[in-house]
Short mmCIF file of C-alpha atoms and ligand atoms in Angstrom, two decimals:
data_model
loop_
_atom_site.label_atom_id
_atom_site.label_comp_id
_atom_site.label_asym_id
_atom_site.label_seq_id
_atom_site.Cartn_x
_atom_site.Cartn_y
_atom_site.Cartn_z
CA MET A 35 -201.95 -119.23 -87.25
CA ALA A 36 -199.98 -117.64 -90.50
CA ALA A 37 -202.13 -116.21 -93.32
CA ARG A 38 -203.12 -118.06 -95.78
CA GLY A 39 -202.15 -118.09 -99.34
CA GLU A 40 -204.27 -117.83 -102.40
CA PHE A 41 -203.78 -118.59 -106.33
CA SER A 42 -203.79 -115.21 -108.09
CA SER A 43 -205.68 -116.44 -110.89
CA LYS A 44 -207.85 -119.13 -112.40
CA MET A 45 -204.76 -120.36 -114.65
CA ALA A 46 -202.48 -120.52 -111.65
CA PHE A 47 -204.93 -123.03 -110.07
CA VAL A 48 -205.28 -125.01 -113.19
CA LEU A 49 -201.69 -125.31 -113.53
CA ALA A 50 -200.77 -126.37 -110.05
CA ALA A 51 -203.76 -128.64 -110.00
CA SER A 52 -203.11 -130.20 -113.23
CA GLY A 53 -199.39 -130.30 -112.29
CA SER A 54 -200.37 -132.20 -108.94
CA ALA A 55 -202.63 -134.56 -110.98
CA ILE A 56 -199.88 -135.22 -114.13
CA GLY A 57 -197.20 -137.11 -112.86
CA LEU A 58 -195.51 -140.73 -113.12
CA GLY A 59 -199.15 -142.24 -113.25
CA ASN A 60 -199.84 -140.63 -116.40
CA ILE A 61 -196.53 -140.76 -118.19
CA TRP A 62 -195.49 -144.23 -116.82
CA GLY A 63 -198.28 -146.01 -115.51
CA PHE A 64 -201.22 -144.94 -118.13
CA PRO A 65 -199.32 -146.12 -121.44
CA ILE A 66 -198.38 -149.44 -119.66
CA LYS A 67 -201.86 -150.32 -118.72
CA VAL A 68 -202.79 -149.30 -121.91
CA ALA A 69 -200.29 -151.58 -123.95
CA SER A 70 -201.49 -154.18 -121.60
CA ASN A 71 -205.00 -153.86 -121.71
CA GLY A 72 -206.36 -153.45 -125.54
CA GLY A 73 -204.97 -150.24 -126.60
CA GLY A 74 -207.47 -147.57 -127.60
CA ALA A 75 -210.31 -149.98 -125.48
CA PHE A 76 -208.64 -148.89 -122.37
CA VAL A 77 -208.28 -145.27 -123.22
CA PHE A 78 -212.17 -145.24 -124.05
CA THR A 79 -212.95 -146.70 -120.76
CA TYR A 80 -210.61 -144.59 -118.89
CA ILE A 81 -211.90 -141.23 -120.08
CA VAL A 82 -215.09 -142.17 -119.49
CA LEU A 83 -214.70 -143.46 -116.07
CA THR A 84 -212.58 -140.34 -115.15
CA PHE A 85 -215.52 -138.15 -115.71
CA LEU A 86 -218.24 -140.36 -114.20
CA LEU A 87 -216.22 -141.38 -111.02
CA ALA A 88 -212.98 -139.32 -110.35
CA TYR A 89 -214.52 -135.99 -111.51
CA PRO A 90 -217.33 -136.14 -109.07
CA ILE A 91 -214.92 -137.15 -106.08
CA LEU A 92 -212.51 -134.30 -106.97
CA MET A 93 -215.52 -131.81 -107.03
CA ALA A 94 -216.13 -133.13 -103.27
CA GLU A 95 -212.74 -132.14 -102.25
CA LEU A 96 -212.36 -128.77 -103.97
CA VAL A 97 -215.95 -127.90 -102.65
CA ILE A 98 -214.67 -128.75 -98.98
CA GLY A 99 -211.45 -126.99 -99.23
CA ARG A 100 -212.71 -123.91 -100.66
CA TYR A 101 -215.70 -123.45 -98.22
CA ALA A 102 -213.04 -124.12 -95.09
CA LYS A 103 -210.01 -122.61 -96.57
CA ALA A 104 -208.12 -124.54 -93.92
CA ASP A 105 -205.83 -127.79 -94.04
CA THR A 106 -207.59 -131.08 -94.35
CA VAL A 107 -208.07 -131.98 -90.88
CA ARG A 108 -209.78 -128.48 -90.33
CA SER A 109 -211.73 -128.48 -93.36
CA MET A 110 -213.05 -131.89 -92.57
CA LEU A 111 -214.13 -130.43 -89.14
CA ALA A 112 -215.56 -127.60 -90.51
CA VAL A 113 -218.14 -129.68 -92.68
CA SER A 114 -218.76 -132.06 -89.87
CA SER A 115 -221.71 -131.99 -87.33
CA PRO A 116 -220.94 -132.58 -83.52
CA LYS A 117 -221.57 -136.26 -83.71
CA THR A 118 -219.10 -136.83 -86.69
CA ARG A 119 -216.26 -134.61 -85.40
CA TRP A 120 -214.09 -137.64 -84.56
CA LEU A 121 -214.63 -139.19 -88.05
CA ALA A 122 -213.71 -135.50 -89.33
CA MET A 123 -210.45 -135.98 -87.44
CA ILE A 124 -209.87 -139.39 -88.51
CA THR A 125 -210.81 -138.93 -92.38
CA GLY A 126 -208.39 -135.76 -92.72
CA GLY A 127 -205.42 -137.41 -90.37
CA TRP A 128 -205.52 -140.38 -92.70
CA GLY A 129 -205.50 -138.29 -95.78
CA MET A 130 -202.47 -136.43 -94.59
CA LEU A 131 -200.82 -139.90 -93.59
CA THR A 132 -201.43 -141.28 -97.31
CA ALA A 133 -200.18 -137.92 -98.86
CA SER A 134 -196.97 -138.42 -96.58
CA LEU A 135 -196.83 -142.24 -97.53
CA ILE A 136 -196.94 -141.59 -101.26
CA LEU A 137 -194.25 -139.34 -101.06
CA SER A 138 -191.89 -141.38 -99.51
CA PHE A 139 -192.09 -143.77 -102.14
CA TYR A 140 -192.66 -141.76 -105.03
CA ALA A 141 -189.48 -139.54 -103.90
CA ILE A 142 -187.52 -142.82 -104.38
CA VAL A 143 -188.81 -143.32 -108.18
CA ALA A 144 -188.60 -139.74 -108.97
CA GLY A 145 -184.95 -139.95 -107.61
CA TRP A 146 -184.13 -142.77 -110.17
CA MET A 147 -185.47 -140.52 -112.86
CA ILE A 148 -183.15 -137.68 -111.91
CA ALA A 149 -180.37 -140.07 -111.74
CA HIS A 150 -181.24 -141.34 -115.40
CA GLY A 151 -181.39 -137.65 -116.28
CA ALA A 152 -178.02 -136.80 -115.03
CA GLY A 153 -176.73 -139.96 -116.45
CA SER A 154 -177.40 -138.57 -120.01
CA ALA A 155 -176.17 -135.12 -119.17
CA LEU A 156 -172.89 -136.64 -118.20
CA ASP A 157 -172.77 -138.96 -121.41
CA LEU A 158 -173.53 -136.19 -123.64
CA VAL A 159 -170.19 -134.61 -122.64
CA GLY A 160 -168.48 -137.86 -122.71
CA ILE A 161 -168.30 -138.74 -118.79
CA SER A 162 -168.88 -142.11 -117.92
CA SER A 163 -171.96 -142.63 -115.84
CA ALA A 164 -172.70 -146.18 -115.07
CA TRP A 165 -173.13 -145.85 -111.42
CA LEU A 166 -176.21 -143.06 -111.97
CA THR A 167 -178.19 -145.76 -113.95
CA SER A 168 -177.11 -149.10 -112.04
CA ASP A 169 -179.02 -149.91 -109.38
CA SER A 170 -177.59 -149.24 -105.73
CA THR A 171 -178.66 -148.08 -102.23
CA THR A 172 -176.37 -145.11 -102.12
CA ARG A 173 -177.60 -144.06 -105.56
CA SER A 174 -181.20 -144.35 -104.19
CA LEU A 175 -180.69 -142.28 -101.14
CA VAL A 176 -178.45 -139.48 -102.90
CA PHE A 177 -180.97 -138.93 -105.43
CA ALA A 178 -184.18 -139.06 -103.01
CA ALA A 179 -182.42 -136.58 -101.12
CA VAL A 180 -181.91 -134.66 -104.05
CA PHE A 181 -185.57 -134.63 -104.88
CA PHE A 182 -186.51 -133.72 -101.33
CA VAL A 183 -184.67 -130.90 -101.18
CA LEU A 184 -186.26 -129.40 -104.48
CA THR A 185 -189.84 -130.25 -103.31
CA ILE A 186 -189.20 -128.73 -99.69
CA SER A 187 -187.59 -125.85 -101.42
CA ILE A 188 -190.81 -125.11 -103.49
CA ILE A 189 -193.40 -125.54 -100.59
CA ALA A 190 -191.30 -123.45 -97.98
CA ASN A 191 -191.90 -120.42 -100.25
CA GLY A 192 -195.71 -120.65 -99.90
CA VAL A 193 -198.31 -120.87 -102.41
CA ALA A 194 -197.91 -117.78 -104.78
CA SER A 195 -194.10 -117.61 -104.74
CA GLY A 196 -193.55 -121.48 -104.36
CA ILE A 197 -196.28 -123.70 -105.85
CA GLU A 198 -197.94 -121.36 -108.24
CA LYS A 199 -194.63 -119.84 -109.89
CA TRP A 200 -193.10 -123.35 -110.16
CA SER A 201 -196.15 -125.01 -111.42
CA SER A 202 -196.53 -121.95 -114.16
CA ARG A 203 -193.02 -122.42 -115.10
CA LEU A 204 -193.10 -126.53 -114.99
CA MET A 205 -195.93 -127.18 -116.76
CA PRO A 206 -195.35 -125.73 -120.18
CA MET A 207 -192.22 -127.05 -120.14
CA LEU A 208 -193.62 -130.50 -119.45
CA ILE A 209 -195.92 -129.94 -122.37
CA PHE A 210 -193.73 -128.77 -124.54
CA LEU A 211 -191.27 -131.54 -124.04
CA ILE A 212 -193.99 -134.55 -124.50
CA VAL A 213 -195.00 -133.26 -127.88
CA ALA A 214 -191.47 -132.55 -129.02
CA LEU A 215 -190.31 -136.09 -128.29
CA ILE A 216 -193.59 -137.40 -129.68
CA ILE A 217 -192.52 -135.73 -132.98
CA TYR A 218 -189.48 -137.02 -132.95
CA ILE A 219 -190.41 -140.86 -131.85
CA THR A 220 -192.84 -140.75 -134.76
CA THR A 221 -190.24 -140.51 -137.34
CA LEU A 222 -188.50 -143.61 -136.22
CA GLU A 223 -188.72 -146.94 -137.58
CA GLY A 224 -191.40 -149.09 -136.05
CA ALA A 225 -193.40 -146.15 -134.30
CA ALA A 226 -196.06 -146.95 -136.92
CA GLU A 227 -196.71 -150.41 -135.16
CA GLY A 228 -197.36 -148.78 -131.83
CA TRP A 229 -199.83 -146.19 -133.27
CA LYS A 230 -201.54 -149.00 -134.45
CA VAL A 231 -201.95 -150.75 -131.39
CA TYR A 232 -202.88 -147.15 -129.39
CA LEU A 233 -205.41 -146.06 -132.04
CA GLN A 234 -207.15 -149.27 -133.21
CA PRO A 235 -209.36 -150.46 -129.95
CA ASP A 236 -209.84 -154.07 -129.22
CA PHE A 237 -213.14 -153.37 -127.76
CA SER A 238 -213.83 -157.12 -126.92
CA LYS A 239 -211.45 -156.30 -124.06
CA VAL A 240 -213.89 -153.45 -122.49
CA THR A 241 -216.13 -156.06 -121.23
CA GLU A 242 -213.48 -157.52 -118.97
CA PRO A 243 -213.98 -156.52 -115.56
CA GLY A 244 -210.32 -156.43 -115.07
CA LEU A 245 -209.84 -153.63 -117.59
CA VAL A 246 -212.75 -151.40 -115.94
CA LEU A 247 -211.30 -151.99 -112.44
CA ASP A 248 -207.64 -150.80 -113.60
CA ALA A 249 -209.02 -148.02 -115.48
CA LEU A 250 -211.05 -147.02 -112.13
CA SER A 251 -207.78 -147.20 -110.11
CA GLN A 252 -205.51 -145.60 -112.47
CA ALA A 253 -208.12 -142.61 -112.48
CA PHE A 254 -208.29 -142.38 -108.92
CA PHE A 255 -204.69 -142.14 -108.45
CA SER A 256 -204.05 -140.04 -111.48
CA LEU A 257 -206.20 -137.20 -110.46
CA SER A 258 -204.78 -137.06 -107.06
CA LEU A 259 -207.81 -137.98 -104.87
CA GLY A 260 -208.27 -139.40 -101.72
CA VAL A 261 -205.44 -137.78 -99.77
CA GLY A 262 -206.65 -134.33 -99.50
CA THR A 263 -204.29 -132.80 -102.02
CA MET A 264 -206.90 -131.35 -104.16
CA MET A 265 -208.92 -130.51 -100.70
CA VAL A 266 -206.20 -128.19 -99.90
CA TYR A 267 -205.01 -126.66 -103.48
CA GLY A 268 -209.26 -125.91 -103.38
CA SER A 269 -209.02 -123.97 -100.12
CA TYR A 270 -206.28 -121.68 -102.11
CA ILE A 271 -209.23 -120.84 -104.50
CA SER A 272 -210.65 -117.59 -104.65
CA LYS A 273 -214.48 -117.37 -103.61
CA SER A 274 -214.96 -115.91 -107.18
CA GLU A 275 -214.23 -118.77 -109.24
CA ASN A 276 -216.50 -121.24 -110.83
CA LEU A 277 -215.72 -124.48 -109.19
CA PRO A 278 -217.20 -127.15 -111.53
CA ARG A 279 -215.67 -125.50 -114.26
CA LEU A 280 -212.25 -125.41 -112.78
CA GLY A 281 -212.36 -129.10 -111.74
CA ALA A 282 -213.44 -130.04 -115.14
CA THR A 283 -210.26 -128.55 -116.61
CA VAL A 284 -208.17 -130.05 -114.45
CA ALA A 285 -209.63 -133.67 -115.34
CA ALA A 286 -209.67 -132.79 -118.86
CA MET A 287 -205.90 -131.48 -118.84
CA ASP A 288 -204.98 -135.02 -116.64
CA ILE A 289 -206.89 -137.03 -119.29
CA GLY A 290 -205.18 -135.08 -122.11
CA ILE A 291 -201.41 -135.51 -121.06
CA ALA A 292 -202.13 -139.23 -120.28
CA VAL A 293 -203.49 -139.72 -123.72
CA LEU A 294 -200.11 -137.92 -125.26
CA ALA A 295 -197.99 -139.72 -122.95
CA GLY A 296 -199.87 -142.97 -124.73
CA MET A 297 -198.51 -141.13 -128.02
CA LEU A 298 -194.96 -141.00 -126.75
CA VAL A 299 -194.46 -144.27 -124.79
CA ILE A 300 -196.35 -146.89 -127.09
CA PRO A 301 -194.73 -145.86 -130.04
CA ALA A 302 -191.35 -145.92 -128.27
CA MET A 303 -191.81 -149.53 -127.08
CA TYR A 304 -192.52 -150.41 -130.56
CA VAL A 305 -189.57 -148.55 -131.85
CA ALA A 306 -187.45 -150.61 -129.20
CA GLN A 307 -188.85 -153.59 -130.32
CA PHE A 308 -188.04 -153.02 -134.04
CA ASN A 309 -184.59 -152.77 -132.86
CA GLY A 310 -184.68 -155.84 -131.26
CA VAL A 311 -185.50 -154.88 -127.54
CA ILE A 312 -187.96 -157.41 -126.08
CA ILE A 313 -191.03 -155.85 -124.82
CA TYR A 314 -193.38 -158.69 -124.56
CA ASP A 315 -192.23 -162.04 -122.97
CA GLU A 316 -192.81 -165.59 -124.20
CA SER A 317 -196.45 -165.74 -123.23
CA GLY A 318 -197.29 -162.39 -124.84
CA LYS A 319 -197.68 -160.26 -121.66
CA LEU A 320 -196.16 -156.99 -121.57
CA ILE A 321 -192.67 -157.06 -119.65
CA GLU A 322 -192.98 -155.56 -115.89
CA SER A 323 -193.32 -151.87 -115.89
CA GLY A 324 -189.93 -151.00 -113.82
CA ARG A 325 -188.27 -152.65 -116.65
CA LEU A 326 -189.93 -151.25 -119.20
CA ILE A 327 -188.84 -147.88 -117.99
CA PHE A 328 -185.39 -148.00 -116.66
CA ASN A 329 -184.22 -151.04 -119.41
CA VAL A 330 -186.26 -150.94 -122.52
CA LEU A 331 -186.50 -147.31 -123.07
CA PRO A 332 -182.63 -146.94 -122.25
CA SER A 333 -181.61 -149.90 -124.63
CA LEU A 334 -183.69 -147.97 -127.04
CA PHE A 335 -181.60 -144.98 -126.40
CA GLU A 336 -178.53 -146.68 -126.24
CA VAL A 337 -179.21 -148.08 -130.15
CA MET A 338 -180.21 -144.65 -131.15
CA GLY A 339 -176.44 -143.32 -130.62
CA SER A 340 -176.00 -139.74 -130.22
CA ALA A 341 -179.72 -139.14 -130.65
CA GLY A 342 -180.75 -141.31 -128.04
CA ILE A 343 -178.55 -139.48 -125.70
CA ILE A 344 -180.52 -136.31 -126.07
CA THR A 345 -183.67 -138.14 -126.48
CA SER A 346 -182.81 -140.03 -123.22
CA LEU A 347 -181.93 -136.69 -121.42
CA VAL A 348 -185.36 -135.05 -122.60
CA PHE A 349 -187.16 -138.29 -121.70
CA PHE A 350 -185.89 -138.42 -118.11
CA LEU A 351 -186.11 -134.49 -117.43
CA LEU A 352 -189.73 -134.57 -118.43
CA MET A 353 -190.17 -137.58 -115.92
CA SER A 354 -188.74 -135.64 -113.47
CA ILE A 355 -190.64 -132.29 -114.04
CA ALA A 356 -193.58 -134.50 -113.87
CA ALA A 357 -192.58 -136.17 -110.55
CA LEU A 358 -192.02 -132.64 -109.02
CA THR A 359 -195.18 -130.79 -109.68
CA SER A 360 -197.05 -133.78 -108.16
CA SER A 361 -194.74 -134.19 -105.06
CA ILE A 362 -195.30 -130.50 -104.34
CA SER A 363 -198.87 -131.22 -103.89
CA MET A 364 -198.12 -134.02 -101.84
CA LEU A 365 -196.24 -132.19 -99.15
CA GLU A 366 -198.24 -129.29 -99.19
CA VAL A 367 -200.87 -131.71 -97.35
CA PRO A 368 -199.04 -132.17 -93.96
CA VAL A 369 -197.33 -128.62 -94.36
CA ALA A 370 -200.57 -126.85 -94.40
CA PHE A 371 -201.54 -128.90 -91.25
CA ALA A 372 -198.28 -128.08 -89.55
CA SER A 373 -198.03 -124.24 -90.61
CA ASP A 374 -202.02 -123.92 -89.45
CA SER A 375 -201.09 -125.96 -86.12
CA LEU A 376 -197.72 -125.12 -85.19
CA ASN A 377 -196.34 -121.98 -83.99
CA ALA A 378 -193.73 -122.18 -86.84
CA THR A 379 -192.79 -120.25 -90.02
CA ARG A 380 -193.90 -122.13 -92.95
CA LYS A 381 -190.31 -122.67 -94.02
CA LYS A 382 -189.52 -124.48 -90.75
CA ALA A 383 -192.45 -126.60 -91.03
CA SER A 384 -191.89 -127.21 -94.63
CA TRP A 385 -188.00 -128.78 -93.78
CA MET A 386 -189.46 -130.25 -90.67
CA VAL A 387 -192.43 -132.46 -92.41
CA GLY A 388 -190.36 -132.62 -95.56
CA GLY A 389 -187.27 -134.06 -93.30
CA LEU A 390 -189.64 -136.48 -91.66
CA ILE A 391 -190.90 -137.99 -94.74
CA PHE A 392 -187.32 -138.22 -96.07
CA ALA A 393 -186.50 -140.23 -93.16
CA LEU A 394 -189.59 -142.74 -94.06
CA SER A 395 -188.10 -142.90 -97.57
CA VAL A 396 -184.57 -143.74 -96.01
CA VAL A 397 -186.11 -146.43 -94.13
CA ILE A 398 -187.78 -147.80 -97.42
CA ILE A 399 -184.66 -147.77 -99.06
CA TYR A 400 -182.88 -149.96 -96.71
CA ASN A 401 -185.69 -152.28 -96.81
CA MET A 402 -187.08 -151.87 -100.23
CA ASN A 403 -187.87 -155.69 -100.26
CA PRO A 404 -191.01 -156.05 -98.97
CA LEU A 405 -191.47 -152.39 -97.69
CA PHE A 406 -191.46 -150.68 -100.73
CA ASP A 407 -194.40 -152.77 -102.37
CA MET A 408 -195.99 -152.68 -99.14
CA VAL A 409 -196.48 -148.94 -98.75
CA VAL A 410 -197.11 -148.47 -102.37
CA ASN A 411 -200.19 -150.91 -101.85
CA PHE A 412 -201.23 -149.77 -98.58
CA ALA A 413 -201.25 -146.39 -100.04
CA THR A 414 -202.81 -146.44 -103.29
CA GLN A 415 -205.10 -149.45 -103.12
CA PHE A 416 -206.37 -149.35 -99.71
CA SER A 417 -205.75 -145.61 -98.08
CA GLU A 418 -206.57 -143.52 -101.58
CA PRO A 419 -210.23 -145.32 -102.02
CA MET A 420 -210.87 -145.49 -98.10
CA VAL A 421 -210.34 -141.83 -97.82
CA GLY A 422 -212.22 -140.79 -100.90
CA ILE A 423 -215.01 -143.10 -99.48
CA LEU A 424 -215.23 -140.87 -96.29
CA PHE A 425 -214.81 -137.57 -98.37
CA CYS A 426 -217.96 -138.70 -100.27
CA LEU A 427 -219.56 -139.56 -97.04
CA PHE A 428 -219.17 -136.14 -95.53
CA VAL A 429 -220.31 -134.32 -98.65
CA GLY A 430 -223.39 -136.80 -99.42
CA TRP A 431 -224.68 -137.27 -95.93
CA ILE A 432 -222.88 -135.25 -93.19
CA TRP A 433 -222.83 -131.70 -94.65
CA GLN A 434 -226.02 -129.93 -95.04
CA ARG A 435 -226.73 -129.80 -98.80
CA ASN A 436 -227.64 -126.06 -98.55
CA ALA A 437 -224.39 -124.91 -97.59
CA ILE A 438 -222.94 -127.21 -100.16
CA LEU A 439 -225.13 -125.14 -102.75
CA ASN A 440 -224.14 -121.77 -101.30
CA GLU A 441 -220.76 -122.52 -101.47
CA LEU A 442 -220.81 -123.75 -105.14
CA LYS A 443 -223.23 -120.98 -106.07
CA GLN A 444 -220.24 -118.54 -105.54
CA GLY A 445 -218.66 -117.78 -108.85
CA ASN A 446 -221.70 -119.86 -110.31
CA PRO A 447 -224.90 -118.01 -109.42
CA GLU A 448 -226.76 -120.42 -112.22
CA LEU A 449 -225.65 -123.37 -110.25
CA GLU A 450 -228.97 -124.65 -109.43
CA ARG A 451 -230.14 -124.50 -112.92
CA SER A 452 -227.06 -126.72 -114.01
CA LEU A 453 -226.86 -130.13 -115.19
CA PHE A 454 -223.88 -130.75 -112.80
CA TRP A 455 -226.33 -129.59 -109.63
CA ARG A 456 -229.26 -131.94 -110.52
CA ILE A 457 -226.59 -134.62 -110.91
CA TRP A 458 -223.72 -134.45 -108.92
CA PRO A 459 -225.05 -134.38 -105.21
CA ASN A 460 -226.77 -137.75 -105.62
CA TYR A 461 -224.03 -139.03 -107.42
CA VAL A 462 -221.49 -138.29 -104.38
CA ARG A 463 -224.00 -139.70 -102.25
CA PHE A 464 -224.71 -143.09 -103.58
CA VAL A 465 -222.78 -144.11 -106.86
CA CYS A 466 -219.34 -143.10 -106.19
CA PRO A 467 -218.88 -144.58 -102.92
CA ALA A 468 -220.46 -147.58 -104.02
CA ILE A 469 -218.25 -148.10 -107.14
CA VAL A 470 -215.15 -147.05 -104.90
CA LEU A 471 -216.33 -149.95 -102.22
CA PHE A 472 -216.13 -152.28 -105.04
CA LEU A 473 -212.85 -151.50 -105.98
CA LEU A 474 -211.64 -151.86 -102.44
CA ILE A 475 -213.33 -155.38 -102.05
CA ARG A 476 -211.47 -156.15 -105.13
CA SER A 477 -207.93 -155.00 -103.64
CA PHE A 478 -208.76 -157.06 -100.61
CA GLY A 479 -208.92 -159.99 -102.87
CA LEU A 480 -212.27 -160.57 -101.63
CA VAL A 481 -213.50 -161.14 -105.18
CA ASN A 482 -211.21 -162.32 -107.80
CA PHE A 483 -211.03 -160.89 -111.71
N1 PFF B 639 -201.41 -137.81 -109.60
C1 PFF B 639 -199.95 -138.25 -109.49
C2 PFF B 639 -199.71 -139.10 -110.78
O1 PFF B 639 -200.73 -139.42 -111.50
O2 PFF B 639 -198.58 -139.51 -110.69
C3 PFF B 639 -199.90 -138.96 -108.44
C4 PFF B 639 -200.23 -138.10 -107.24
C5 PFF B 639 -199.98 -137.04 -106.85
C6 PFF B 639 -201.26 -139.37 -106.04
C7 PFF B 639 -200.14 -136.32 -105.70
C8 PFF B 639 -201.36 -138.37 -104.90
C9 PFF B 639 -201.18 -136.92 -104.72
F1 PFF B 639 -201.76 -136.24 -103.52
#
């Protein structure tokens, strides 16, 4: 077994785990859900639910990972009993499969982001770039491949000189780009209308079960839960760190960037509307989210002239960076397992596993309809919550509470007297699995809201 890496500092972990959490889900998914769910009312519900539901599950993953200091399968085995070893293997393996499936479609979308960014870069120097921004199988293949090479190259370099180094470079850049874009878009005509929608909550919507459940699944995906990513990152945290505090910082960063992204995308949508671009259809519903990012915003950039080309470049660069810091965390799950299991170097394991997942992306690209939606739905609506419930089951019912306490006390000797310890264990035992189960039942269409 190869020597395990470790994050060199608290900050390094926070940046890497926030990098995983902050992705297309925050900058694309969140603002769109806000716009179609009562503006600020959704933001409010989302923040509450992230802390009530997602944070406890994030903590379950982090504590298992740091205790076991191993890949997801071995970590689950370490907290299982002799009778539950089989379930531990299924849970770890299923998480790994889910991470791989998510990467297989995420890389395709991320490839489109890079293509649009490259298109704007060519526009800037006056070279025609129609191929880069129009839909084609070849374009998807080429840019998914580019994105895989970037992801694999980072993961091949290991924890400190791969994940940590690149998260620490890319995350500050991402925050800077977002803030710069918000400031710029706010100065444009039409933006004020967007700000109004964002800041004036329509609280009558909070009581709609659809909104609450949308917010729940968004919180789950956004914190990268239910695939073992946070468990593997947790396994690289030093025993001297205070886990509940680290987890809370990551959750707060994730929320913070989602809220910032809303300040960017929603005013931008209204600037587009001001410029004659349609964002709501005749029935008053927001147009479909893929069109919003790849058609509406680009048509806004177009009417903005040369300032639009630069804005577009920065926007798609931002999207690509956000996607990259998330995709490395997905690939790390199967790579950690492969390098713990095989007698292969990390480099070899990364290229092998990454290559296999790329092959899956190729299959999806050639069968976009119906494979793309099938993989997205299976991975995010079924697998992630299922694996999430299984993680709760182990922490709440199978792993001995004393062992959990001892693990959490490392780096936090006062734990027993904290509010966290009074609430969290029973929360993971009863409340989280019950709510997630409900989510799952809904996604099966058994209850209809
Ligand atoms: N949290 C990422 C986002 O919001 O885009 C998505 C994600 C990353 C899901 C990593 C799962 C994962 F393992």
